[in-house]
Amino acid sequence: QSVLAQPPSASGTPGQRVTISCSGSYSNIGKNLVYWYQNLPGTAPRLLIYDNNQRPSGVPDRFSGSKSGTSASLAITGLRSEDEADYFCAAWDDSLSGRVFGGGTKLTVL
Amino acid sequence: EVQLVESGGGLVQPGGSLRLSCTASGFTFSNYWMGWLRQVPGKGLEWVAIIKQDGSEKYYVDSVKGRFTISRDNAKNSLYLQMDSLRAEDMTVYYCGRDWGEYWGQGTLVTVSS
């Protein structure tokens, strides 16, 4: 049972816009910054979003993050086949004194 | 160019120990939080342990508290993870990461088996 709740799956067709939600509580998302990762099996996760809505250099602007209250979202526009991967949200949790992840959302590009 | 190179993984029996190392280059190591992350099959991602720039703060995921110890040597640009009392469920690839993971090492595989 992950501290942050994500839908287990999402899907879209090429060119579509897809959003992935991440729900937490005051002690994590409510008070702290949110991070998003793209993960492919057998590889290190790729940081897509940091500090709620900032993109590291090299991450396309098709990826965007937002936060409201105790929830956050990752939006992907202009969906591409190479976007098919697992996506995870993360945040610091004050109650647990640790970094916590969501359970991950498997994105399928139909 | 930022580089993180892990070493120290391998095969160990249940209850045994391993020490992972991560050597950093291409940035001022002492300016960053560092951490170890693992991918747990069927459970997703897990920040195993993180350590503040000067080593004064360390945080661990509950499942490794009392068994794993994170440390760093800023003079050697190196991060370590001492893993004791290893269990089958610790078996996976461990990644060394800078801060929240803008950069990662290539990963090192820990196999726990008799």
Short mmCIF file of C-alpha atoms in Angstrom, two decimals:
data_model
loop_
_atom_site.label_atom_id
_atom_site.label_comp_id
_atom_site.label_asym_id
_atom_site.label_seq_id
_atom_site.Cartn_x
_atom_site.Cartn_y
_atom_site.Cartn_z
CA GLN A 1 0.00 0.00 0.00
CA SER A 2 1.74 3.14 -1.23
CA VAL A 3 1.52 6.41 0.69
CA LEU A 4 0.68 8.30 -2.49
CA ALA A 5 -2.22 6.98 -4.55
CA GLN A 6 -2.02 6.70 -8.31
CA PRO A 7 -4.32 4.96 -10.78
CA PRO A 8 -2.71 1.66 -11.81
CA SER A 9 -3.18 2.32 -15.51
CA ALA A 10 -3.83 5.01 -18.08
CA SER A 11 -3.99 4.99 -21.84
CA GLY A 12 -4.25 7.23 -24.86
CA THR A 13 -3.75 7.33 -28.58
CA PRO A 14 -0.88 9.11 -30.33
CA GLY A 15 -1.30 12.86 -30.24
CA GLN A 16 -3.72 12.82 -27.32
CA ARG A 17 -3.38 14.50 -23.95
CA VAL A 18 -3.18 12.23 -20.92
CA THR A 19 -3.15 13.12 -17.25
CA ILE A 20 -2.00 10.98 -14.34
CA SER A 21 -3.14 11.85 -10.84
CA CYS A 22 -1.33 11.48 -7.53
CA SER A 23 -3.26 11.82 -4.29
CA GLY A 24 -1.68 12.27 -0.89
CA SER A 25 -2.20 14.06 2.38
CA TYR A 26 -1.23 17.25 4.15
CA SER A 27 1.96 15.71 5.52
CA ASN A 28 3.33 14.96 2.05
CA ILE A 29 1.87 16.66 -1.02
CA GLY A 30 0.03 19.25 1.06
CA LYS A 31 3.21 20.65 2.58
CA ASN A 32 6.00 19.58 0.25
CA LEU A 33 7.18 19.57 -3.31
CA VAL A 34 6.16 16.88 -5.80
CA TYR A 35 8.37 14.97 -8.23
CA TRP A 36 7.48 12.83 -11.22
CA TYR A 37 9.48 10.02 -12.80
CA GLN A 38 9.28 7.93 -15.94
CA ASN A 39 10.46 4.37 -15.47
CA LEU A 40 11.24 1.63 -17.92
CA PRO A 41 12.03 -1.88 -16.71
CA GLY A 42 15.70 -2.45 -16.07
CA THR A 43 16.66 1.22 -16.15
CA ALA A 44 17.05 4.00 -13.62
CA PRO A 45 13.97 6.24 -13.35
CA ARG A 46 14.07 9.44 -15.36
CA LEU A 47 13.17 12.60 -13.47
CA LEU A 48 10.49 14.40 -15.48
CA ILE A 49 9.23 17.05 -13.05
CA TYR A 50 10.73 18.54 -9.89
CA ASP A 51 9.44 21.16 -7.48
CA ASN A 52 5.81 20.52 -8.58
CA ASN A 53 6.11 21.90 -12.10
CA GLN A 54 9.74 22.36 -13.16
CA ARG A 55 11.34 20.34 -15.95
CA PRO A 56 15.00 19.29 -15.88
CA SER A 57 16.95 20.18 -18.97
CA GLY A 58 16.27 17.74 -21.77
CA VAL A 59 12.70 16.91 -20.74
CA PRO A 60 10.30 17.96 -23.50
CA ASP A 61 7.69 20.59 -22.70
CA ARG A 62 5.05 17.99 -23.58
CA PHE A 63 5.43 16.96 -19.94
CA SER A 64 4.00 19.27 -17.28
CA GLY A 65 3.20 19.03 -13.60
CA SER A 66 0.72 20.74 -11.32
CA LYS A 67 -0.33 20.61 -7.70
CA SER A 68 -3.44 21.63 -5.83
CA GLY A 69 -3.93 20.99 -2.15
CA THR A 70 -3.08 17.36 -1.44
CA SER A 71 -3.14 16.20 -5.06
CA ALA A 72 -0.82 16.52 -8.01
CA SER A 73 -1.03 15.70 -11.69
CA LEU A 74 1.29 14.91 -14.54
CA ALA A 75 0.06 15.88 -18.00
CA ILE A 76 1.51 14.56 -21.23
CA THR A 77 0.45 16.24 -24.45
CA GLY A 78 1.08 15.07 -27.98
CA LEU A 79 1.32 11.49 -26.79
CA ARG A 80 3.99 9.38 -28.51
CA SER A 81 4.62 5.64 -28.58
CA GLU A 82 7.89 6.16 -26.70
CA ASP A 83 5.93 7.60 -23.78
CA GLU A 84 4.70 4.10 -22.96
CA ALA A 85 6.21 3.47 -19.55
CA ASP A 86 5.48 3.47 -15.82
CA TYR A 87 5.09 6.87 -14.14
CA PHE A 88 5.64 7.52 -10.45
CA CYS A 89 5.02 10.53 -8.24
CA ALA A 90 7.04 11.22 -5.10
CA ALA A 91 7.22 13.68 -2.23
CA TRP A 92 8.75 14.17 1.19
CA ASP A 93 6.47 13.05 4.00
CA ASP A 94 6.81 14.97 7.26
CA SER A 95 5.02 12.32 9.32
CA LEU A 96 7.18 9.47 8.04
CA SER A 97 10.37 11.55 7.80
CA GLY A 98 11.10 10.07 4.43
CA ARG A 99 10.61 10.24 0.71
CA VAL A 100 7.49 8.42 -0.43
CA PHE A 101 6.38 7.20 -3.84
CA GLY A 102 3.10 6.49 -5.47
CA GLY A 103 2.44 2.96 -6.60
CA GLY A 104 2.99 3.88 -10.23
CA THR A 105 0.77 4.24 -13.29
CA LYS A 106 1.36 2.12 -16.37
CA LEU A 107 0.75 4.26 -19.44
CA THR A 108 -0.23 2.44 -22.61
CA VAL A 109 -0.15 4.19 -25.97
CA LEU A 110 -2.84 2.52 -28.05
CA GLU B 1 29.73 15.71 -17.26
CA VAL B 2 28.01 14.33 -14.17
CA GLN B 3 28.85 10.71 -13.52
CA LEU B 4 27.84 8.32 -10.76
CA VAL B 5 29.44 4.89 -10.74
CA GLU B 6 28.20 2.21 -8.36
CA SER B 7 30.05 -0.89 -7.27
CA GLY B 8 29.87 -3.55 -4.61
CA GLY B 9 26.85 -5.53 -5.61
CA GLY B 10 26.94 -9.29 -5.84
CA LEU B 11 25.70 -12.57 -4.45
CA VAL B 12 25.28 -12.91 -0.71
CA GLN B 13 23.59 -15.45 1.53
CA PRO B 14 20.54 -14.46 3.61
CA GLY B 15 21.77 -12.77 6.76
CA GLY B 16 24.97 -11.66 5.06
CA SER B 17 26.39 -8.24 4.37
CA LEU B 18 27.40 -6.11 1.40
CA ARG B 19 28.78 -2.60 1.06
CA LEU B 20 27.74 -0.61 -1.96
CA SER B 21 29.84 2.31 -3.13
CA CYS B 22 29.09 5.18 -5.47
CA THR B 23 31.81 7.43 -6.83
CA ALA B 24 30.74 10.81 -8.15
CA SER B 25 32.39 13.15 -10.62
CA GLY B 26 31.51 16.18 -12.69
CA PHE B 27 29.89 18.18 -9.89
CA THR B 28 30.58 19.43 -6.38
CA PHE B 29 29.58 16.33 -4.45
CA SER B 30 29.51 18.05 -1.07
CA ASN B 31 26.76 20.42 -2.24
CA TYR B 32 24.09 17.78 -2.73
CA TRP B 33 21.88 15.39 -0.85
CA MET B 34 22.59 11.89 -2.10
CA GLY B 35 20.60 8.70 -1.88
CA TRP B 36 20.10 5.08 -2.78
CA LEU B 37 17.00 3.92 -4.60
CA ARG B 38 15.81 0.45 -5.52
CA GLN B 39 13.15 -1.00 -7.74
CA VAL B 40 11.13 -3.61 -5.93
CA PRO B 41 9.40 -6.05 -8.30
CA GLY B 42 5.67 -5.75 -7.84
CA LYS B 43 6.05 -2.80 -5.45
CA GLY B 44 7.59 -0.07 -7.55
CA LEU B 45 10.26 2.40 -6.50
CA GLU B 46 11.67 2.93 -3.03
CA TRP B 47 14.12 5.49 -1.68
CA VAL B 48 16.18 3.16 0.53
CA ALA B 49 18.25 5.84 2.25
CA ILE B 50 19.24 9.47 1.80
CA ILE B 51 21.94 11.61 3.40
CA LYS B 52 22.41 15.34 3.76
CA GLN B 53 25.37 17.21 2.29
CA ASP B 54 27.45 17.08 5.47
CA GLY B 55 26.16 13.70 6.65
CA SER B 56 24.33 15.22 9.61
CA GLU B 57 20.91 13.91 8.57
CA LYS B 58 20.08 10.43 7.34
CA TYR B 59 16.73 8.91 6.56
CA TYR B 60 15.80 5.33 5.82
CA VAL B 61 12.76 3.50 4.53
CA ASP B 62 11.17 1.50 7.36
CA SER B 63 12.02 -1.88 5.85
CA VAL B 64 15.78 -1.28 6.15
CA LYS B 65 16.00 0.65 9.43
CA GLY B 66 18.49 -0.98 11.77
CA ARG B 67 19.98 -3.08 8.96
CA PHE B 68 21.32 -0.57 6.42
CA THR B 69 23.61 2.40 7.03
CA ILE B 70 24.21 5.21 4.57
CA SER B 71 27.38 7.28 4.75
CA ARG B 72 29.49 9.56 2.60
CA ASP B 73 33.06 10.77 2.28
CA ASN B 74 33.05 14.19 0.67
CA ALA B 75 36.84 14.19 0.36
CA LYS B 76 36.58 11.10 -1.83
CA ASN B 77 33.34 12.14 -3.60
CA SER B 78 31.88 8.86 -2.50
CA LEU B 79 28.60 7.55 -1.15
CA TYR B 80 28.19 4.23 0.63
CA LEU B 81 25.47 1.85 1.70
CA GLN B 82 26.36 -0.78 4.28
CA MET B 83 23.78 -3.53 4.03
CA ASP B 84 23.62 -6.01 6.90
CA SER B 85 21.21 -8.84 7.73
CA LEU B 86 20.23 -9.06 4.10
CA ARG B 87 16.96 -10.70 3.21
CA ALA B 88 15.53 -12.18 0.04
CA GLU B 89 13.28 -9.17 -0.34
CA ASP B 90 16.33 -6.88 -0.56
CA MET B 91 17.35 -8.55 -3.81
CA THR B 92 17.15 -6.07 -6.68
CA VAL B 93 19.13 -3.39 -8.48
CA TYR B 94 20.29 -0.43 -6.36
CA TYR B 95 20.85 2.99 -7.89
CA CYS B 96 22.87 5.85 -6.50
CA GLY B 97 21.20 9.20 -7.19
CA ARG B 98 21.92 12.88 -6.78
CA ASP B 99 19.32 14.80 -4.82
CA TRP B 100 15.89 13.75 -6.09
CA GLY B 101 17.33 11.84 -9.02
CA GLU B 102 18.30 14.22 -11.78
CA TYR B 103 21.32 11.95 -12.20
CA TRP B 104 21.74 8.25 -11.52
CA GLY B 105 24.41 5.63 -11.66
CA GLN B 106 24.13 2.56 -13.83
CA GLY B 107 22.88 0.44 -10.94
CA THR B 108 24.38 -2.49 -9.09
CA LEU B 109 22.63 -5.81 -8.62
CA VAL B 110 22.27 -7.33 -5.17
CA THR B 111 21.38 -11.01 -5.14
CA VAL B 112 20.41 -12.63 -1.85
CA SER B 113 20.29 -16.38 -2.11
CA SER B 114 21.62 -19.48 -0.42
#
